[in-house]
């Protein structure tokens, strides 16, 4: 028996998250309340991703209206898809969200539009929103409501460690790896073999840190050496530096909780390779502090962004302090700063730039949407290396979670590619106190 199609009512948050959402519900119908159209109009101006998404959705709806001349009736979305229309009614007979909750609030008008559809259509109505509170309010009034699931990553992928231990490796193989630095793979890694994979080869008596090179099909030894004054404190950090320093790996994700050294390792590796690149850019998305938007913070542009960028400056100062003021590497950092070869900036400030021959570090990448991550990577020109760092479970934006953020999406979609490496840092090295907080609080 064929499943009965449904009507999905989309909230503004869904369309700003994915401008293709209207066409993502297969053979089901999709409706947008007129209130959502009004909200999209407010977001259409600007250079942020949400502004781009708003414009794309408006253009798409305009094309649909051109085919029929009206959006009040159901319009076919195309082969294998359902229909689409704008819902004008927002005052249903019976339950009225505005009377129950509060009048004049757009969320309540959206709920009313869903209630109107539920009364007038002979199909199940589902309100889709990334706003958790709106989902709760909808369910309280008998409207089925759910999150937008497209692009979500499952827990298995998020929890999977990037560090693989191969046990019972013959002593001769480990000895040869230490002597030659690399050996033929020859089935050593078995089912655990994947492009740019990192391994601990162990036989109970001795062990070695190793990397699988997909280009040469060889297993290479990974050493714990200093990188611009920073020495890895554990195997994961050694693997991270190896990936960051590998010129064949153009895209690196360092995933881990606070204090695991993600940003520090990325910056130290970038400084070590500064002669290979025209510029080192460190950026992070602007997430308002204590609900204070950047536009309302005092001072000029630099004063406004300073609180957001301070963690990046802290890492740069830490590396600089590994050397005396007269040492060459200390002077090199000062010169790069003065010449603009090291740039620390909000992510929004690099929009429209060409990213050729640049090493680009994006910190706190879990606060980006999948579309924003894609936009960043597609700007990469020749000779550019992009590094994303973040913790997929430390989300600071209201409409993302550990399954739908851009960092988790990237890890899931690009794993196994020859240009990509993913290192999950699990051991905190900031301090015993920081480790205690991560483990118990």
Short mmCIF file of C-alpha atoms in Angstrom, two decimals:
data_model
loop_
_atom_site.label_atom_id
_atom_site.label_comp_id
_atom_site.label_asym_id
_atom_site.label_seq_id
_atom_site.Cartn_x
_atom_site.Cartn_y
_atom_site.Cartn_z
CA UNK A 1 0.00 0.00 0.00
CA UNK A 2 1.43 3.39 -1.07
CA UNK A 3 2.21 5.89 1.65
CA UNK A 4 -0.22 8.81 1.76
CA UNK A 5 1.47 12.08 0.86
CA UNK A 6 1.71 14.90 3.37
CA UNK A 7 1.77 18.67 3.35
CA UNK A 8 4.95 20.17 4.78
CA UNK A 9 4.70 23.77 6.01
CA UNK A 10 8.15 25.41 6.03
CA UNK A 11 9.32 28.01 8.51
CA UNK A 12 11.72 30.84 7.58
CA UNK A 13 14.56 29.20 9.51
CA UNK A 14 14.46 26.18 7.18
CA UNK A 15 14.63 28.28 4.00
CA UNK A 16 17.53 30.36 5.36
CA UNK A 17 19.34 27.14 6.24
CA UNK A 18 18.79 25.50 2.83
CA UNK A 19 17.38 27.48 -0.09
CA UNK A 20 16.62 24.20 -1.89
CA UNK A 21 14.35 23.00 0.93
CA UNK A 22 11.15 23.51 -1.08
CA UNK A 23 12.18 20.76 -3.51
CA UNK A 24 13.51 18.36 -0.86
CA UNK A 25 10.27 16.60 0.15
CA UNK A 26 9.97 14.17 -2.80
CA UNK A 27 6.29 13.56 -3.69
CA UNK A 28 4.85 15.50 -0.76
CA UNK A 29 3.29 18.96 -1.05
CA UNK A 30 5.05 22.02 0.36
CA UNK A 31 3.42 25.20 1.63
CA UNK A 32 4.81 28.50 2.87
CA UNK A 33 2.74 30.87 5.05
CA UNK A 34 2.52 34.44 3.75
CA UNK A 35 4.24 35.49 6.99
CA UNK A 36 7.37 33.54 5.94
CA UNK A 37 7.37 35.39 2.61
CA UNK A 38 7.31 38.68 4.54
CA UNK A 39 10.24 37.55 6.70
CA UNK A 40 12.24 36.53 3.62
CA UNK A 41 11.74 40.04 2.27
CA UNK A 42 13.48 41.44 5.38
CA UNK A 43 16.47 39.11 4.87
CA UNK A 44 16.95 39.66 1.13
CA UNK A 45 19.41 42.57 1.51
CA UNK A 46 22.96 41.87 2.70
CA UNK A 47 26.05 39.76 2.02
CA UNK A 48 25.62 37.01 4.63
CA UNK A 49 24.67 33.48 3.63
CA UNK A 50 21.18 33.95 5.04
CA UNK A 51 20.71 36.94 2.74
CA UNK A 52 21.83 34.89 -0.25
CA UNK A 53 19.45 32.08 0.70
CA UNK A 54 16.54 34.51 1.07
CA UNK A 55 17.17 35.90 -2.42
CA UNK A 56 17.43 32.42 -3.94
CA UNK A 57 14.14 31.31 -2.38
CA UNK A 58 12.37 34.47 -3.58
CA UNK A 59 13.68 33.94 -7.14
CA UNK A 60 12.54 30.31 -7.09
CA UNK A 61 9.03 31.24 -5.96
CA UNK A 62 8.90 33.98 -8.59
CA UNK A 63 9.67 31.42 -11.32
CA UNK A 64 6.91 29.15 -10.03
CA UNK A 65 4.41 31.99 -10.03
CA UNK A 66 5.35 32.82 -13.64
CA UNK A 67 4.11 29.43 -14.80
CA UNK A 68 0.64 29.71 -13.28
CA UNK A 69 0.19 33.37 -12.48
CA UNK A 70 -1.07 32.55 -8.99
CA UNK A 71 0.46 31.20 -5.81
CA UNK A 72 -2.83 30.70 -3.99
CA UNK A 73 -3.47 27.41 -5.81
CA UNK A 74 -1.29 24.30 -5.78
CA UNK A 75 1.51 24.51 -8.39
CA UNK A 76 3.39 21.34 -9.49
CA UNK A 77 7.05 21.41 -8.45
CA UNK A 78 8.13 19.03 -11.18
CA UNK A 79 8.50 15.37 -11.99
CA UNK A 80 8.71 13.14 -8.92
CA UNK A 81 7.81 16.02 -6.62
CA UNK A 82 4.60 17.34 -5.06
CA UNK A 83 2.90 20.72 -5.28
CA UNK A 84 3.55 24.13 -3.79
CA UNK A 85 1.50 27.13 -2.68
CA UNK A 86 1.48 30.15 -0.40
CA UNK A 87 -0.94 29.93 2.53
CA UNK A 88 -2.82 33.20 3.03
CA UNK A 89 -5.21 32.17 5.81
CA UNK A 90 -3.96 32.77 9.33
CA UNK A 91 -7.19 32.89 11.32
CA UNK A 92 -8.46 29.32 11.65
CA UNK A 93 -11.86 28.42 13.02
CA UNK A 94 -11.46 26.88 16.46
CA UNK A 95 -7.89 26.94 17.75
CA UNK A 96 -6.10 30.26 17.28
CA UNK A 97 -2.41 30.36 18.23
CA UNK A 98 -2.44 34.16 18.50
CA UNK A 99 -5.24 34.09 21.07
CA UNK A 100 -3.63 31.25 23.03
CA UNK A 101 -0.02 32.50 23.02
CA UNK A 102 0.22 36.18 21.95
CA UNK A 103 -0.95 38.37 19.11
CA UNK A 104 1.31 39.89 16.50
CA UNK A 105 4.12 37.35 16.71
CA UNK A 106 5.12 35.77 13.41
CA UNK A 107 5.67 32.32 14.92
CA UNK A 108 2.04 32.21 16.00
CA UNK A 109 0.85 33.32 12.57
CA UNK A 110 2.85 30.45 11.05
CA UNK A 111 1.20 27.98 13.43
CA UNK A 112 -2.21 29.38 12.44
CA UNK A 113 -1.41 28.87 8.76
CA UNK A 114 -0.65 25.22 9.51
CA UNK A 115 -3.91 24.93 11.47
CA UNK A 116 -5.83 26.36 8.49
CA UNK A 117 -4.30 23.79 6.16
CA UNK A 118 -5.10 21.02 8.60
CA UNK A 119 -8.77 22.06 8.53
CA UNK A 120 -9.04 22.55 4.76
CA UNK A 121 -6.91 19.72 3.33
CA UNK A 122 -7.42 15.98 3.50
CA UNK A 123 -3.75 15.28 4.22
CA UNK A 124 -1.52 15.19 7.26
CA UNK A 125 0.08 18.59 7.87
CA UNK A 126 3.63 18.78 9.25
CA UNK A 127 5.27 22.03 10.31
CA UNK A 128 9.02 21.93 9.59
CA UNK A 129 11.20 24.36 11.54
CA UNK A 130 14.66 24.59 13.05
CA UNK A 131 13.23 26.62 15.92
CA UNK A 132 12.84 24.19 18.84
CA UNK A 133 10.37 26.40 20.72
CA UNK A 134 8.15 26.75 17.65
CA UNK A 135 8.07 22.96 17.33
CA UNK A 136 6.97 22.65 20.96
CA UNK A 137 4.24 25.29 20.59
CA UNK A 138 2.96 23.60 17.41
CA UNK A 139 2.76 20.20 19.04
CA UNK A 140 0.90 21.70 22.00
CA UNK A 141 -1.86 22.70 19.55
CA UNK A 142 -1.98 19.32 17.85
CA UNK A 143 0.18 20.13 14.81
CA UNK A 144 2.85 17.55 13.96
CA UNK A 145 6.17 19.38 13.89
CA UNK A 146 9.73 18.27 13.15
CA UNK A 147 13.21 19.51 12.42
CA UNK A 148 14.56 19.79 8.87
CA UNK A 149 16.44 16.52 8.48
CA UNK A 150 18.16 16.94 5.09
CA UNK A 151 21.94 16.89 5.47
CA UNK A 152 21.92 15.62 9.05
CA UNK A 153 24.72 13.30 10.20
CA UNK A 154 24.13 10.30 12.47
CA UNK A 155 25.73 9.76 15.87
CA UNK A 156 27.84 6.82 14.65
CA UNK A 157 29.79 9.06 12.28
CA UNK A 158 30.23 11.82 14.86
CA UNK A 159 31.45 9.45 17.58
CA UNK A 160 33.82 7.52 15.35
CA UNK A 161 37.47 8.06 16.25
CA UNK A 162 39.92 9.04 13.51
CA UNK A 163 42.64 7.12 15.34
CA UNK A 164 42.80 3.42 14.42
CA UNK A 165 44.96 0.84 16.22
CA UNK A 166 46.20 -2.15 14.22
CA UNK A 167 47.21 -4.90 16.65
CA UNK A 168 49.39 -7.99 16.20
CA UNK A 169 51.65 -6.35 13.63
CA UNK A 170 54.84 -8.36 13.02
CA UNK A 171 57.96 -6.94 14.67
CA UNK A 172 59.84 -7.04 11.35
CA UNK A 173 57.27 -4.73 9.77
CA UNK A 174 57.52 -2.16 12.55
CA UNK A 175 61.32 -2.40 12.48
CA UNK A 176 61.37 -1.85 8.70
CA UNK A 177 59.06 1.15 9.06
CA UNK A 178 61.46 2.73 11.58
CA UNK A 179 64.48 2.01 9.37
CA UNK A 180 63.09 3.07 5.98
CA UNK A 181 60.43 5.58 7.04
CA UNK A 182 57.85 3.97 4.75
CA UNK A 183 56.79 0.54 3.53
CA UNK A 184 54.37 -0.93 0.98
CA UNK A 185 50.85 -1.31 2.38
CA UNK A 186 50.44 -4.93 1.11
CA UNK A 187 47.21 -5.54 3.04
CA UNK A 188 48.68 -4.41 6.37
CA UNK A 189 45.72 -2.15 7.16
CA UNK A 190 43.04 -4.56 5.95
CA UNK A 191 39.48 -3.23 6.08
CA UNK A 192 40.70 -0.18 8.03
CA UNK A 193 42.53 1.25 5.01
CA UNK A 194 41.24 4.63 3.86
CA UNK A 195 42.76 7.65 2.14
CA UNK A 196 44.95 9.74 4.49
CA UNK A 197 44.19 7.44 7.40
CA UNK A 198 46.24 7.52 10.61
CA UNK A 199 47.15 4.43 12.60
CA UNK A 200 48.96 3.08 15.63
CA UNK A 201 50.73 -0.13 14.60
CA UNK A 202 51.19 -2.31 17.67
CA UNK A 203 52.46 -5.78 18.50
CA UNK A 204 52.54 -5.63 22.29
CA UNK A 205 56.29 -4.98 22.52
CA UNK A 206 56.72 -2.04 20.18
CA UNK A 207 54.53 0.37 18.28
CA UNK A 208 54.72 3.01 15.60
CA UNK A 209 52.64 5.94 14.46
CA UNK A 210 51.75 5.61 10.79
CA UNK A 211 49.99 7.35 7.91
CA UNK A 212 48.54 5.75 4.79
CA UNK A 213 49.47 7.63 1.61
CA UNK A 214 46.74 6.92 -1.00
CA UNK A 215 48.87 8.28 -3.85
CA UNK A 216 51.88 5.98 -3.36
CA UNK A 217 49.90 3.18 -1.60
CA UNK A 218 52.52 3.21 1.16
CA UNK A 219 52.40 3.33 4.94
CA UNK A 220 54.63 6.15 6.22
CA UNK A 221 56.01 6.67 9.69
CA UNK A 222 54.76 9.72 11.61
CA UNK A 223 57.26 11.41 13.92
CA UNK A 224 56.67 13.79 16.84
CA UNK A 225 58.76 16.78 15.81
CA UNK A 226 58.61 20.48 16.67
CA UNK A 227 56.50 22.69 14.42
CA UNK A 228 57.27 26.37 14.86
CA UNK A 229 58.13 25.83 18.53
CA UNK A 230 55.14 23.56 19.23
CA UNK A 231 55.70 19.86 19.90
CA UNK A 232 52.79 17.40 19.78
CA UNK A 233 51.94 15.97 23.20
CA UNK A 234 50.12 12.87 22.00
CA UNK A 235 49.60 10.67 18.94
CA UNK A 236 46.50 12.60 17.80
CA UNK A 237 48.39 15.89 17.76
CA UNK A 238 51.27 14.26 15.85
CA UNK A 239 48.77 13.02 13.25
CA UNK A 240 47.19 16.48 13.04
CA UNK A 241 50.53 18.15 12.34
CA UNK A 242 51.34 15.50 9.73
CA UNK A 243 48.08 16.26 7.87
CA UNK A 244 48.55 20.01 8.24
CA UNK A 245 52.09 19.85 6.84
CA UNK A 246 51.26 17.47 3.97
CA UNK A 247 51.15 19.48 0.70
CA UNK A 248 48.99 16.83 -1.01
CA UNK A 249 46.19 17.24 1.55
CA UNK A 250 44.30 20.41 0.64
CA UNK A 251 41.41 20.14 3.11
CA UNK A 252 41.85 19.30 6.81
CA UNK A 253 39.30 19.04 9.62
CA UNK A 254 40.51 19.11 13.23
CA UNK A 255 37.62 18.05 15.45
CA UNK A 256 37.81 18.08 19.23
CA UNK A 257 36.65 19.60 22.49
CA UNK A 258 38.13 22.76 24.01
CA UNK A 259 41.77 22.44 25.04
CA UNK A 260 42.82 19.72 22.58
CA UNK A 261 45.04 22.15 20.65
CA UNK A 262 43.10 22.41 17.38
CA UNK A 263 43.68 26.09 16.61
CA UNK A 264 47.20 26.16 18.07
CA UNK A 265 48.37 23.25 15.90
CA UNK A 266 46.74 24.71 12.80
CA UNK A 267 48.38 28.10 13.32
CA UNK A 268 51.81 26.67 14.18
CA UNK A 269 51.75 24.51 11.04
CA UNK A 270 50.68 27.48 8.93
CA UNK A 271 53.56 29.58 10.29
CA UNK A 272 56.01 26.74 9.57
CA UNK A 273 54.88 26.83 5.93
CA UNK A 274 54.52 30.60 5.55
CA UNK A 275 57.06 30.78 2.72
CA UNK A 276 54.89 28.44 0.60
CA UNK A 277 51.85 30.71 0.81
CA UNK A 278 51.20 34.38 0.06
CA UNK A 279 49.06 34.83 3.15
CA UNK A 280 47.81 33.09 6.30
CA UNK A 281 44.18 33.91 7.09
CA UNK A 282 42.54 32.97 10.38
CA UNK A 283 38.80 33.53 10.49
CA UNK A 284 35.83 32.59 12.60
CA UNK A 285 32.09 33.21 12.30
CA UNK A 286 30.68 36.05 14.34
CA UNK A 287 28.35 34.63 16.95
CA UNK A 288 26.80 37.40 19.12
CA UNK A 289 28.06 37.50 22.70
CA UNK A 290 25.34 37.43 25.37
CA UNK A 291 22.74 38.28 22.71
CA UNK A 292 24.59 41.51 21.86
CA UNK A 293 24.74 41.84 18.10
CA UNK A 294 27.95 43.28 16.59
CA UNK A 295 26.02 46.32 15.37
CA UNK A 296 25.11 47.27 18.94
CA UNK A 297 28.56 46.88 20.46
CA UNK A 298 30.43 50.15 21.13
CA UNK A 299 33.36 51.45 19.07
CA UNK A 300 34.50 51.21 15.46
CA UNK A 301 34.68 48.04 13.37
CA UNK A 302 37.91 46.83 15.00
CA UNK A 303 36.53 47.46 18.51
CA UNK A 304 33.35 45.53 17.66
CA UNK A 305 35.12 42.42 16.35
CA UNK A 306 37.88 42.37 18.98
CA UNK A 307 35.99 40.19 21.53
CA UNK A 308 35.30 37.58 18.85
CA UNK A 309 38.88 37.42 17.58
CA UNK A 310 40.67 37.37 20.95
CA UNK A 311 41.05 33.54 21.08
CA UNK A 312 42.91 33.60 17.77
CA UNK A 313 45.23 36.37 18.95
CA UNK A 314 45.88 34.37 22.15
CA UNK A 315 47.14 31.42 20.10
CA UNK A 316 49.38 33.66 18.00
CA UNK A 317 50.83 35.27 21.15
CA UNK A 318 51.46 31.85 22.69
CA UNK A 319 53.46 30.72 19.66
CA UNK A 320 55.35 34.02 19.51
CA UNK A 321 56.28 33.69 23.18
CA UNK A 322 58.05 30.38 22.52
CA UNK A 323 60.90 32.48 21.16
CA UNK A 324 62.91 35.44 22.41
CA UNK A 325 62.27 38.85 20.86
CA UNK A 326 65.55 38.68 18.92
CA UNK A 327 65.07 35.15 17.64
CA UNK A 328 64.41 34.73 13.92
CA UNK A 329 61.03 33.04 14.25
CA UNK A 330 59.73 35.72 16.64
CA UNK A 331 60.83 38.46 14.24
CA UNK A 332 59.27 36.58 11.33
CA UNK A 333 55.84 36.64 13.01
CA UNK A 334 56.12 40.38 13.73
CA UNK A 335 57.12 41.06 10.11
CA UNK A 336 54.24 38.97 8.76
CA UNK A 337 51.79 40.87 10.94
CA UNK A 338 53.17 44.25 9.83
CA UNK A 339 53.08 43.26 6.14
CA UNK A 340 49.56 41.82 6.37
CA UNK A 341 50.70 38.27 5.60
CA UNK A 342 48.91 37.10 8.75
CA UNK A 343 45.31 38.22 8.81
CA UNK A 344 42.90 37.53 11.68
CA UNK A 345 39.38 38.48 10.69
CA UNK A 346 35.69 37.61 11.02
CA UNK A 347 34.59 35.16 8.37
CA UNK A 348 32.05 37.65 6.99
CA UNK A 349 34.88 40.07 6.13
CA UNK A 350 36.50 37.74 3.56
CA UNK A 351 33.37 37.24 1.44
CA UNK A 352 34.05 37.81 -2.24
CA UNK A 353 37.82 37.37 -1.91
CA UNK A 354 39.79 35.09 -4.19
CA UNK A 355 41.54 32.42 -2.10
CA UNK A 356 44.56 31.52 -4.25
CA UNK A 357 47.88 30.41 -2.72
CA UNK A 358 46.53 30.98 0.79
CA UNK A 359 46.46 28.84 3.91
CA UNK A 360 43.02 29.48 5.35
CA UNK A 361 42.08 28.46 8.92
CA UNK A 362 38.40 28.61 9.89
CA UNK A 363 37.96 28.35 13.66
CA UNK A 364 34.67 27.39 15.38
CA UNK A 365 33.44 25.91 12.10
CA UNK A 366 30.62 24.06 13.88
CA UNK A 367 28.73 27.37 13.85
CA UNK A 368 28.55 27.34 10.05
CA UNK A 369 25.76 25.85 7.96
CA UNK A 370 26.53 23.18 5.33
CA UNK A 371 25.93 25.78 2.63
CA UNK A 372 28.42 28.20 4.22
CA UNK A 373 31.08 25.47 4.38
CA UNK A 374 30.48 24.63 0.72
CA UNK A 375 30.72 28.30 -0.22
CA UNK A 376 34.08 28.65 1.53
CA UNK A 377 35.61 25.55 -0.07
CA UNK A 378 34.39 26.40 -3.58
CA UNK A 379 36.34 29.68 -3.37
CA UNK A 380 39.66 27.82 -3.06
CA UNK A 381 42.02 28.60 -5.94
CA UNK A 382 45.30 27.00 -6.95
CA UNK A 383 47.77 26.40 -4.13
CA UNK A 384 45.25 27.00 -1.33
CA UNK A 385 44.91 24.84 1.76
CA UNK A 386 41.80 25.07 3.95
CA UNK A 387 41.67 23.98 7.59
CA UNK A 388 38.43 23.76 9.58
CA UNK A 389 38.60 23.42 13.37
CA UNK A 390 35.77 23.00 15.84
CA UNK A 391 33.72 20.86 18.20
CA UNK A 392 30.51 19.52 16.61
CA UNK A 393 28.81 19.40 20.01
CA UNK A 394 29.54 22.98 21.06
CA UNK A 395 27.01 24.87 18.95
CA UNK A 396 26.48 28.58 19.63
CA UNK A 397 23.87 29.36 16.95
CA UNK A 398 20.14 28.73 17.59
CA UNK A 399 19.19 26.84 14.42
CA UNK A 400 22.07 24.34 14.22
CA UNK A 401 22.80 21.22 16.25
CA UNK A 402 25.48 18.54 16.36
CA UNK A 403 23.86 16.68 13.46
CA UNK A 404 23.11 19.57 11.09
CA UNK A 405 26.09 21.93 11.43
CA UNK A 406 28.50 22.46 8.56
CA UNK A 407 31.49 20.81 10.23
CA UNK A 408 29.66 17.52 10.84
CA UNK A 409 28.25 17.66 7.30
CA UNK A 410 31.74 18.15 5.83
CA UNK A 411 33.24 15.24 7.77
CA UNK A 412 30.43 12.95 6.65
CA UNK A 413 30.42 13.90 2.96
CA UNK A 414 34.14 14.20 2.19
CA UNK A 415 35.59 11.27 4.17
CA UNK A 416 37.80 8.96 2.13
CA UNK A 417 38.77 11.57 -0.48
CA UNK A 418 42.46 11.89 -1.39
CA UNK A 419 42.53 15.63 -0.77
CA UNK A 420 40.94 15.36 2.67
CA UNK A 421 42.08 14.39 6.16
CA UNK A 422 40.04 14.30 9.37
CA UNK A 423 41.70 14.16 12.77
CA UNK A 424 39.61 13.85 15.92
CA UNK A 425 41.53 15.19 18.93
CA UNK A 426 40.17 13.59 22.09
CA UNK A 427 42.80 14.21 24.75
CA UNK A 428 42.83 17.69 26.29
CA UNK A 429 46.28 19.20 26.74
CA UNK A 430 45.44 22.73 27.93
CA UNK A 431 45.59 21.90 31.66
CA UNK A 432 44.41 19.35 34.22
CA UNK A 433 41.69 21.80 35.26
CA UNK A 434 40.39 22.15 31.69
CA UNK A 435 40.37 18.35 31.33
CA UNK A 436 38.41 18.04 34.57
CA UNK A 437 35.76 20.44 33.25
CA UNK A 438 35.46 18.57 29.93
CA UNK A 439 35.07 15.22 31.68
CA UNK A 440 32.77 16.09 34.58
CA UNK A 441 30.88 19.31 33.85
#
